[in-house]
Coordinates of C-alpha atoms in Angstrom, one line a residue:
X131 CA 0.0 0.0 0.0
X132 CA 2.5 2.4 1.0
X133 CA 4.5 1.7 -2.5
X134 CA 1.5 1.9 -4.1
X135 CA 0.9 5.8 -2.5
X136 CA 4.5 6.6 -3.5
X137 CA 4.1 5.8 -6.9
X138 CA 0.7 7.7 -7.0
X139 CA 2.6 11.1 -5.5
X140 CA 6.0 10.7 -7.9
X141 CA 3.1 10.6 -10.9
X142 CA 1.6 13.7 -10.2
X143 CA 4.7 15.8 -8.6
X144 CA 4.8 18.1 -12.2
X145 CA 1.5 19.8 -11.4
X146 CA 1.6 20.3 -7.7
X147 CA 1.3 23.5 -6.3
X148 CA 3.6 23.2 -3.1
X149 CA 6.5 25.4 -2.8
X150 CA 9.5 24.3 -5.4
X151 CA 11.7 25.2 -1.6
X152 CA 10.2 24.9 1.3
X153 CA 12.7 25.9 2.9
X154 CA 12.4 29.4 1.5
X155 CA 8.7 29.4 1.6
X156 CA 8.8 28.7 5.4
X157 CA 10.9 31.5 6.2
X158 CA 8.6 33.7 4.3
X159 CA 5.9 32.4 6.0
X160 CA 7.9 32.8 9.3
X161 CA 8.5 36.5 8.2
X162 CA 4.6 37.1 7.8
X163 CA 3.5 35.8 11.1
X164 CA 5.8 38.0 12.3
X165 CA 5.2 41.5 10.6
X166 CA 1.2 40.4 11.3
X167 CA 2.2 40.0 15.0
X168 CA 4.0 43.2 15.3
X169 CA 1.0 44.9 13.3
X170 CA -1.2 43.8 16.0
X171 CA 1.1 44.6 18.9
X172 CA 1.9 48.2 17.6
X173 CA -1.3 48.8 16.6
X174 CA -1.7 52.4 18.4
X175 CA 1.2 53.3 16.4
X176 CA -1.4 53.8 13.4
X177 CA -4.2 55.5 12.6
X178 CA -7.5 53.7 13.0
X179 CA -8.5 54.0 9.5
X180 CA -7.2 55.8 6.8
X181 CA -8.6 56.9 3.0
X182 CA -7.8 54.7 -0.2
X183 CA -4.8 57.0 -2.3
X184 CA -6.1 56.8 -5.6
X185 CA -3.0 55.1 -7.1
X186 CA -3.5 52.3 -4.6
X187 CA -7.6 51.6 -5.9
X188 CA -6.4 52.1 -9.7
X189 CA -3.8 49.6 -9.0
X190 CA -6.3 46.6 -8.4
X191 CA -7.9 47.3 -11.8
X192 CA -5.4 45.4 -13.5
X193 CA -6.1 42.4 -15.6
X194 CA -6.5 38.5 -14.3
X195 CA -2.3 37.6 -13.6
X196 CA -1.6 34.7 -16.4
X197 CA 1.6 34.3 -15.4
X198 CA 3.3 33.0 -12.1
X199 CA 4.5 35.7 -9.5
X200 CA 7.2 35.4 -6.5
X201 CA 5.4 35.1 -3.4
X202 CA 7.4 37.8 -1.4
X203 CA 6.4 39.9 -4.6
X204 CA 2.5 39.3 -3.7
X205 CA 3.1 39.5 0.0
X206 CA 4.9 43.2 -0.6
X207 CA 2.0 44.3 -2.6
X208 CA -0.4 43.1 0.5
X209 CA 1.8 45.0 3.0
X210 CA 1.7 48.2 1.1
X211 CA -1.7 48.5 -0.5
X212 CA -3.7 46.0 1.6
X213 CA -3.3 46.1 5.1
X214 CA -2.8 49.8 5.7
X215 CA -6.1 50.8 4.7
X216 CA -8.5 47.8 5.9
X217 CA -11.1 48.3 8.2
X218 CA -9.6 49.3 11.1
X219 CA -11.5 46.8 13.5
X220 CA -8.0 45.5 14.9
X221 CA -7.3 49.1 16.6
X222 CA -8.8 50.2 19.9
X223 CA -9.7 53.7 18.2
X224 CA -12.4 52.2 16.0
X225 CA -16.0 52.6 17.7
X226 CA -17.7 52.5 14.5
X227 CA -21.0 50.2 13.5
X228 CA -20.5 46.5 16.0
X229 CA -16.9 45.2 14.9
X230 CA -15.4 43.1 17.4
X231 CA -11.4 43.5 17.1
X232 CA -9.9 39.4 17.1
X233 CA -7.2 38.4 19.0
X234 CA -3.6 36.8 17.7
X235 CA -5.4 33.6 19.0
X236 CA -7.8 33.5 17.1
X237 CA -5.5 34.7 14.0
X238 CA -3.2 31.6 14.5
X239 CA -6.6 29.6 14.8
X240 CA -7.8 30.9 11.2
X241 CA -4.0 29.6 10.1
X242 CA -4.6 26.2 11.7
X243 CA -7.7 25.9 9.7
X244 CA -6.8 26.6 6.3
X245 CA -4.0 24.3 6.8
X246 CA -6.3 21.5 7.7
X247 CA -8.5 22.5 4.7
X248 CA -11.7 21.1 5.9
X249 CA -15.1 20.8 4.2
X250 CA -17.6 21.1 7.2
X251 CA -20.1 20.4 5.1
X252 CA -20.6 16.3 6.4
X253 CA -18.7 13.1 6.6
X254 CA -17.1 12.0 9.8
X255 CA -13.9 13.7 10.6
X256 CA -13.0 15.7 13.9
X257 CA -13.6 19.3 12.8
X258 CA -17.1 18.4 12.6
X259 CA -17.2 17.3 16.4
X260 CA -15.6 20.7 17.5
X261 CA -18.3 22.0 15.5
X262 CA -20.7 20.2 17.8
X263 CA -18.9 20.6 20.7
X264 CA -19.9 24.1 20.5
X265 CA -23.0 23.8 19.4
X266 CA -23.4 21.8 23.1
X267 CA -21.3 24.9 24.8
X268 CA -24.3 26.8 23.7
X269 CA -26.9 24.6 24.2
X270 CA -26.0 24.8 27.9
X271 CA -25.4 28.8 28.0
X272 CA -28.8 29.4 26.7
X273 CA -30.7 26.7 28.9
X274 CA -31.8 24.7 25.6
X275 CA -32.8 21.3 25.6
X276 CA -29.8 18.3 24.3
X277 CA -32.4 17.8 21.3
X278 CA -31.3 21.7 20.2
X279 CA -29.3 22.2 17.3
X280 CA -26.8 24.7 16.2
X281 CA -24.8 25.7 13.3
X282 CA -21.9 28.1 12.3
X283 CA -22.5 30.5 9.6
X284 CA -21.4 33.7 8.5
X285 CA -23.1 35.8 10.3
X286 CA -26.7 37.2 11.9
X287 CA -28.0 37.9 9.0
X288 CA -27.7 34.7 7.4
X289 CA -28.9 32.9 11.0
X290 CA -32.0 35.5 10.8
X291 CA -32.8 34.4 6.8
X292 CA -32.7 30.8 8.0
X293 CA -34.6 31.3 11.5
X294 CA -37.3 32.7 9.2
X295 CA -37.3 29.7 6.6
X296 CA -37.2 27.4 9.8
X297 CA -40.8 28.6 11.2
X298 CA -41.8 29.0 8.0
X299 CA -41.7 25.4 7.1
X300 CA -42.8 24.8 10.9
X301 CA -46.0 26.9 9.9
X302 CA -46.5 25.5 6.5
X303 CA -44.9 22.1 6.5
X304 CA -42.0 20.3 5.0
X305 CA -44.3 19.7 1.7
X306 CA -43.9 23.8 0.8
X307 CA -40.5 23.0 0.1
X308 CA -41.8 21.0 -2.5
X309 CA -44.6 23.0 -3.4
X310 CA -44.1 26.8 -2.7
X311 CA -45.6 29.0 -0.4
X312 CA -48.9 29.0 -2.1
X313 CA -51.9 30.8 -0.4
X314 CA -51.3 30.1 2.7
X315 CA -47.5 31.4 2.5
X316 CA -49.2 34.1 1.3
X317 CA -50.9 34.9 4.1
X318 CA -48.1 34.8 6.6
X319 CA -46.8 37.7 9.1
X320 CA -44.1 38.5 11.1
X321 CA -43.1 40.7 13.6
X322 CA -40.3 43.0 14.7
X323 CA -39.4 46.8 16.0
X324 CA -39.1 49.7 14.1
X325 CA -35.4 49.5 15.7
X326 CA -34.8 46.2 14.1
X327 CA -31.9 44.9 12.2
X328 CA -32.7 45.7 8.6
X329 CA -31.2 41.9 8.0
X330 CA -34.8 40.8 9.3
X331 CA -36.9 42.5 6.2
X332 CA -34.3 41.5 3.6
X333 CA -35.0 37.9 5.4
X334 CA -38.4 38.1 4.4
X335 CA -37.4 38.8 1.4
X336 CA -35.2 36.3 0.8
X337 CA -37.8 33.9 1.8
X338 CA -40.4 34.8 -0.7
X339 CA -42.4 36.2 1.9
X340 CA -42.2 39.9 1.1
X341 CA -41.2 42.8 3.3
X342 CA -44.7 43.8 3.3
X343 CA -45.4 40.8 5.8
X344 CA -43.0 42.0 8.3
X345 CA -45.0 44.4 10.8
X346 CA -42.5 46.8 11.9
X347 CA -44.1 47.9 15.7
X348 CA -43.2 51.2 17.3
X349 CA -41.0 51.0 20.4
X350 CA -40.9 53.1 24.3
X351 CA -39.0 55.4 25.2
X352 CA -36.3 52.6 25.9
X353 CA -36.3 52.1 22.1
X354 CA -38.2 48.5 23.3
X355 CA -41.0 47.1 20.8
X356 CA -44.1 47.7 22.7
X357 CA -45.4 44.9 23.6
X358 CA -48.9 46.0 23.7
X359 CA -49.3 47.3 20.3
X360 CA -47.4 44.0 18.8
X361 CA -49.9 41.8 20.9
X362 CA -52.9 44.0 19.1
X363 CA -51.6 43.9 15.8
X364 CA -50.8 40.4 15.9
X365 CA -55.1 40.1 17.0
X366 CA -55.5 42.8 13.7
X367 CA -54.2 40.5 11.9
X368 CA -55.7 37.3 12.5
X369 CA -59.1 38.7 12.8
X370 CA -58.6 39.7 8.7
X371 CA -57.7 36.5 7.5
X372 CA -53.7 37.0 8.3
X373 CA -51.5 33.5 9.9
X374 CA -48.8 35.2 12.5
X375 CA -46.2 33.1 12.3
X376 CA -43.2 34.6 13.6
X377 CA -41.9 37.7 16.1
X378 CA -37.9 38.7 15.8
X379 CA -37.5 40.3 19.4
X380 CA -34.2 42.1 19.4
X381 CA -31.5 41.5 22.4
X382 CA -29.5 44.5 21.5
X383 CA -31.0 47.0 18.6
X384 CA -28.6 48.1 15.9
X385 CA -28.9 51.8 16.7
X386 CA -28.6 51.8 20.6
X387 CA -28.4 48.6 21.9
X388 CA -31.8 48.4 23.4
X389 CA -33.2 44.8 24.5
X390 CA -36.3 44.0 24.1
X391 CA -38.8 42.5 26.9
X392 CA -37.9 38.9 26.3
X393 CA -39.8 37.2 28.9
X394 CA -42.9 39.3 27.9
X395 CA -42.5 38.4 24.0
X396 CA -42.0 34.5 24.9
X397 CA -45.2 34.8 27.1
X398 CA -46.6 36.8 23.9
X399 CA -45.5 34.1 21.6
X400 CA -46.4 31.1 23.0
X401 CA -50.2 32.0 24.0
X402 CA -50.5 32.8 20.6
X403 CA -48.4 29.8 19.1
X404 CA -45.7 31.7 17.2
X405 CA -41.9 31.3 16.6
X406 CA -40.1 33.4 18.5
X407 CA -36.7 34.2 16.9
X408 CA -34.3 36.3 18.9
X409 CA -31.7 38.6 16.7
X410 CA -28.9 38.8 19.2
X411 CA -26.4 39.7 16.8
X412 CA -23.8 40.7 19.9
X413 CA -26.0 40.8 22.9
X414 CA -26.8 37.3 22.9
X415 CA -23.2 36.7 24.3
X416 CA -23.7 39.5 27.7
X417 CA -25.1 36.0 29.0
X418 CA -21.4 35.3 29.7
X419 CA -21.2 38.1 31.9
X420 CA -22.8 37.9 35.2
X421 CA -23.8 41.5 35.5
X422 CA -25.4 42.0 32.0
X423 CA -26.9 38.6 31.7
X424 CA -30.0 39.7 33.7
X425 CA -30.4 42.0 31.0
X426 CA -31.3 39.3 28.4
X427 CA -33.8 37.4 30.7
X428 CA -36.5 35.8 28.6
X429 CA -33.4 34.8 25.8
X430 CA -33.5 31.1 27.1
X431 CA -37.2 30.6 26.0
X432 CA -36.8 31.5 22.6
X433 CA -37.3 29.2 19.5
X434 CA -34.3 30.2 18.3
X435 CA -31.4 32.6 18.6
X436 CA -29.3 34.2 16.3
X437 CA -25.3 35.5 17.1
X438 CA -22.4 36.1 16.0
X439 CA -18.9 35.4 17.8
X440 CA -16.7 37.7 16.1
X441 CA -18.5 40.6 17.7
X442 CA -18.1 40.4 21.6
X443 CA -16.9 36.9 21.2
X444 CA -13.7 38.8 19.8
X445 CA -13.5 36.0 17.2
X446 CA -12.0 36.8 14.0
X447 CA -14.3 37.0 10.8
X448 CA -16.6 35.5 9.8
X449 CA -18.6 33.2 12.4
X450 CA -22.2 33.8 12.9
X451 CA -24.2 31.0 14.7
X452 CA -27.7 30.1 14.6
X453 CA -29.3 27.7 17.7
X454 CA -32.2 26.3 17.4
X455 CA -34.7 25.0 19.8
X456 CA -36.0 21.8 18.2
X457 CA -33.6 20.5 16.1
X458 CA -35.6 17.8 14.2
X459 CA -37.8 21.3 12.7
X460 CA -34.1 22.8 11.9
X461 CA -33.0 19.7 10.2
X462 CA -36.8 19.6 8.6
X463 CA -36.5 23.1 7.0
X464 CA -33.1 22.1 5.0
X465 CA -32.3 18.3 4.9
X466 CA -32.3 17.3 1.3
X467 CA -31.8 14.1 0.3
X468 CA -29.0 12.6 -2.4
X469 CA -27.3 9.9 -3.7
X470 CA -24.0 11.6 -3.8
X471 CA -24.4 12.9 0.0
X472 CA -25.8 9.1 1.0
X473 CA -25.1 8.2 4.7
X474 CA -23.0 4.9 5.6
X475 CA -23.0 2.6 8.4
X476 CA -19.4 3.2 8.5
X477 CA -16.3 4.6 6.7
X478 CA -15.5 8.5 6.0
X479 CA -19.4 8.8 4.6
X480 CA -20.7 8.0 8.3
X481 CA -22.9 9.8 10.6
X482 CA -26.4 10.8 10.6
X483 CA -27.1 14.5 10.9
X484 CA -24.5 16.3 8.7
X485 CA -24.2 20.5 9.3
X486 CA -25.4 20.3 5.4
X487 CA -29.3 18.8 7.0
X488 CA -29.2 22.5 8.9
X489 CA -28.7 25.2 6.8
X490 CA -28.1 26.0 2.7
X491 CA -24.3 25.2 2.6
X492 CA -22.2 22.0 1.3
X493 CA -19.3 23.6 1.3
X494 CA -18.3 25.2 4.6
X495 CA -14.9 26.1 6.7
X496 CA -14.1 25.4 9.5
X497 CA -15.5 28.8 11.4
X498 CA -15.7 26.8 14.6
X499 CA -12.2 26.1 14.9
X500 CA -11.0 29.9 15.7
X501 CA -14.3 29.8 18.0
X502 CA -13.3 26.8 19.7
X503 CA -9.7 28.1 20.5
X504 CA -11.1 31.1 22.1
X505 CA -13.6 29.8 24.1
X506 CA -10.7 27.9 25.6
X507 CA -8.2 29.9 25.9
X508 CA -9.7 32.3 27.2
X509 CA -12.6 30.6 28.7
X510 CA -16.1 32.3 29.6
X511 CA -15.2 34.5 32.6
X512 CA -12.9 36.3 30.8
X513 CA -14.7 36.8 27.7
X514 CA -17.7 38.2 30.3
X515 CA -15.6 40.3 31.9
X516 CA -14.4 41.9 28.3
X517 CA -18.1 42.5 27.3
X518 CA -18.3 43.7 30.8
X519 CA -15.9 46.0 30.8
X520 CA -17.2 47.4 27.3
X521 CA -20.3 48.7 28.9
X522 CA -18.5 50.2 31.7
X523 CA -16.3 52.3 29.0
X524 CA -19.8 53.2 26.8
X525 CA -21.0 54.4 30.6
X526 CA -17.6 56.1 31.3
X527 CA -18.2 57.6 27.3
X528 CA -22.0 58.7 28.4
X529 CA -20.0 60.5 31.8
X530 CA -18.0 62.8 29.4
X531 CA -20.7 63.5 27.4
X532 CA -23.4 64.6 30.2
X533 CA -20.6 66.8 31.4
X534 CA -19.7 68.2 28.9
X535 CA -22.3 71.6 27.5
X536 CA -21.1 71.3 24.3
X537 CA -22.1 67.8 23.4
X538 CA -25.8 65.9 23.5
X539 CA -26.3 62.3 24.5
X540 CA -29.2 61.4 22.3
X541 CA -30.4 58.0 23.8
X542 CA -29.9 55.8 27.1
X543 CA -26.9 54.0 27.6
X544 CA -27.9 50.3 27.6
X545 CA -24.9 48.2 26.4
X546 CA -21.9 49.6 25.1
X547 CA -23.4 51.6 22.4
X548 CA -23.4 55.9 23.1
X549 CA -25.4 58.0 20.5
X550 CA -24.2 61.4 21.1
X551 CA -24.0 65.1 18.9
X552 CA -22.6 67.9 19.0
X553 CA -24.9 70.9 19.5
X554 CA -24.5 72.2 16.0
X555 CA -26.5 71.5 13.1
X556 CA -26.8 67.8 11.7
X557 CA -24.2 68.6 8.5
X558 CA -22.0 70.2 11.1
X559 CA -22.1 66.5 12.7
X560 CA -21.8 64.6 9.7
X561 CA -18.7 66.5 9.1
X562 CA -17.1 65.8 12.5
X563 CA -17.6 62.0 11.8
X564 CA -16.2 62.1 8.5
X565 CA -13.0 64.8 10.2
X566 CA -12.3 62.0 12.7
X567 CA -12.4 58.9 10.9
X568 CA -9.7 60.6 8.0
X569 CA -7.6 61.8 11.2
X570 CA -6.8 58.2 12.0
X571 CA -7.7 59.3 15.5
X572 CA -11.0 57.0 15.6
X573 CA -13.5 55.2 14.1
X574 CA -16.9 56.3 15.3
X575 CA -20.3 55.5 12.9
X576 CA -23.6 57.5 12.4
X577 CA -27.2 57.1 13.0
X578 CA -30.1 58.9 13.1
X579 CA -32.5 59.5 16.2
X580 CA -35.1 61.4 17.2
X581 CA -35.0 62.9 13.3
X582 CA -30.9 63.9 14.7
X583 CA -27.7 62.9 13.4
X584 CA -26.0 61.1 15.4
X585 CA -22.4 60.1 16.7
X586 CA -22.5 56.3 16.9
X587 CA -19.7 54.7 19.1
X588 CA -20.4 51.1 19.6
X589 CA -17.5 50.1 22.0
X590 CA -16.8 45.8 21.1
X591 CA -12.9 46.3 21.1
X592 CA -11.6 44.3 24.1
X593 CA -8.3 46.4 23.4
X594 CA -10.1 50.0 24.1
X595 CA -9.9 51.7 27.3
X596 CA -10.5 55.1 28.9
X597 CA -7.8 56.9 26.5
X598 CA -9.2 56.2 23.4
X599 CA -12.7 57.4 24.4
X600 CA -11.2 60.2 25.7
X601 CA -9.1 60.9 22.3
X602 CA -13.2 60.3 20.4
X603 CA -14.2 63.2 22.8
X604 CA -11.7 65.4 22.3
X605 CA -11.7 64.8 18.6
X606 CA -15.7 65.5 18.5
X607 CA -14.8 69.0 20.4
X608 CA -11.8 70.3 18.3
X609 CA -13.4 68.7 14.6
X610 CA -16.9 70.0 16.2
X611 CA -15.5 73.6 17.3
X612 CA -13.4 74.3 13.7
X613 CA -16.3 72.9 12.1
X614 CA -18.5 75.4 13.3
X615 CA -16.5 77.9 12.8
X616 CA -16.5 76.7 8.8
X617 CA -12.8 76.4 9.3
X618 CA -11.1 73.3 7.2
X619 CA -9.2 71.0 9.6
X620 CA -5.8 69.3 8.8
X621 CA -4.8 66.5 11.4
X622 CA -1.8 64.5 11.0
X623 CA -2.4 61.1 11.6
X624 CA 0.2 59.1 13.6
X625 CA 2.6 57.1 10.5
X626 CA 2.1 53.9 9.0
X627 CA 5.2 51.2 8.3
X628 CA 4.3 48.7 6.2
X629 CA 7.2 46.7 7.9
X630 CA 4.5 46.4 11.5
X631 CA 2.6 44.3 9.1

């Protein structure tokens, strides 16, 4: 056997893709790890975020390469035109929309992966049972029975398009799948907030159902749906001819972090027998923090729960995760029988419920595998005490602003999101956002409340502390000060290397 396996590799040698010296290649390889490494450790030493030059955008308008390049030729071109002006999510400066900021573990993890190549989508191999390992981890956080299922995907919004299709098929059967929606598809509604993800309405889309069937209820002055008016639209509807089938209660709203009454909306759901989905993008996780998980009461009766990791779970991206309550309706909603994905009593094809039976994807990476190394690492408690602590900043943030005459906090502090102005007119505001994030001093993100623009700083990095939100302040005051004054600003931002990459 094993001369038969040499034979088979000396055959096919000529169209490998392997490194010709792998000697070389490692210590290229070696060289990268490094300059990332150094990146992350220096990572004050750069701004947050800076514009695209315009040589650097026309550059990647060249042509499909046809020919072969060096590797430290492509890797040079990454350092100097890639990484200097990504996102900025790595820095402790950027506040902007709900990035979490990764961690070198979970970098290494990502490496780990790609070496192992793995196609999560089925078959019997190990990366599938740390896939499934977490999927238990979370059955147990979130109080849901051993029969729950779970699966990794890319993020919230996917988990929320296939939470819908799931109590869709629960409401309509498996044979719609077949079939189509038909007329009693048709007549389906869903609920949410007015503060809702706008993931949820493209999910309705998605699903054939049409963003008309979504009722968007108002919220309280917490920015919480109201309870009340979704109980009475949901009795509108039914008394018309309408099938409420579903309510998408928010554990931490996209614009403030507000959480809706959860216990309230499970009570809500379950008189009225309807799925209840909760979009807990990144406040799903507060449950590993002692202090916030009261917060999210009501979360553990759900029918299902959408989140993603690589927000407070400091994961890298991508890796969203949807649980589900009953895992024989998940595996109804998606399983899809075929000769070529056949299940075997034994042998590489074994097992019985593939990750392919629970969602749209045969071909899948191993997302769990970063997951898994960080949950370990750096275990639960700490990863509470991070989210924890991100609150306390966003309070510390809310401090500077109520003290400070010049500046207007525009909605209550729940999480770790602050909406803030400055008292000047909104385009004065939109300015001062736009002024800080080209500084390189920080990264905050706009929203609109109350008919106001808003400063948006949604604080997830676990690398963030009192200094850089009182750098955002500061910024906000100078920026907010020349900008009324209609004078143009020029702030030097701190220098880049490409060698910290």
């Amino acid at each position: 056997m094993n001369e038969i396996i040499r034979n088979t590799q000396s055959s096919v040698t000529h169209t490998s893709l392997d490194p010709q010296d792998w000697s070389e290649f490692r210590a290229l390889a070696h060289r990268m790890l490094d300059e990332t490494i150094d990146g992350i450790v220096n990572v004050r030493a750069r701004p947050v975020w800076q514009p695209i030059p315009d040589g650097v955008r026309a550059a990647f308008k060249a042509d499909v390469p046809r020919e072969a390049s060096d590797l430290a030729d492509v890797y040079r071109e990454f350092a100097e035109h890639v990484a200097p002006y990504a996102t900025g999510n790595v820095h402790p400066g950027f506040m902007g929309w709900v990035h979490g900021g990764g961690t070198a573990v979970g970098m290494v993890a990502e490496m780990l992966a790609a070496g192992l190549n793995a196609n999560l989508g089925g078959r019997d191999h190990m990366p599938i049972e740390v896939e499934r390992q977490i999927v238990g981890w979370m059955r147990r956080l979130f109080a849901f029975p051993d029969s729950a299922s779970g699966i990794f995907v890319t993020g919230t919004s996917m988990a929320n398009l296939m939470a819908v299709l799931v109590a869709r098929t629960s409401a309509l059967g498996t044979l719609a799948r077949q079939y189509g929606i038909g007329n009693d598809g048709a007549l389906l509604t869903a609920y949410t907030s007015q503060a809702a993800h706008g993931c949820v309405a493209r999910a309705m889309d998605v699903a054939g159902l049409g963003t008309d069937a979504l009722r968007k209820i108002g919220v309280d002055a917490d920015h919480r749906i109201d309870v009340a008016a979704l109980r009475a639209q949901i009795a509108i509807d039914r008394d018309v001819g309408f099938k409420p089938f579903l309510v998408v209660a928010s554990a931490g709203t996209v614009d403030i972090g507000a959480v809706d009454d959860l216990k309230a909306i499970a009570e809500l759901c379950r008189e009225e027998g309807i799925w209840f989905h909760v979009d807990g993008a990144f406040g799903a996780l507060a449950i590993l923090a002692p202090e916030l998980a009261p917060l999210i009461g009501g979360i553990e009766l759900a029918d299902s729960i959408a989140l993603d990791f690589h927000k407070w779970g400091q994961v890298p991206y991508d890796a969203g995760f949807l649980l589900v309550r009953d895992g024989e309706q998940h595996r109804q909603a998606f399983a899809q029988p075929a000769a070529y994905l056949r299940r075997e009593a034994r042998g590489l094809a074994a097992g019985a419920i593939w990750p392919c039976d629970l969602g749209p994807d045969l071909s899948r990476g191993f997302r769990a595998l970063k997951t898994w190394f960080t949950l370990k690492t750096f275990g639960t408690d700490r990863l509470g005490a991070v989210i924890a602590r991100s609150c306390a900043l966003a309070k510390y943030l809310e401090t500077r602003v109520l003290a400070e005459p010049r500046l207007e906090l525009l909605a209550p502090v729940n999480l770790n999101i602050v909406c803030f102005r400055y008292r000047a007119p909104d385009e004065v505001n939109r300015e001062i956002v736009a002024d800080i994030q080209e500084s390189g001093i920080a990264a905050p993100s706009s929203t609109t409340l109350g008919g106001k623009f808003a400063i948006r700083a949604a604080i997830v990095n676990h690398r963030t502390d009192e200094t850089d939100i009182d750098a955002l302040v500061a910024a906000v005051l100078e920026f907010g000060g020349r900008r009324s004054r209609d004078t143009v600003i020029e702030v030097e931002a701190p220098p880049l290397a490409a060698q910290e990459y």
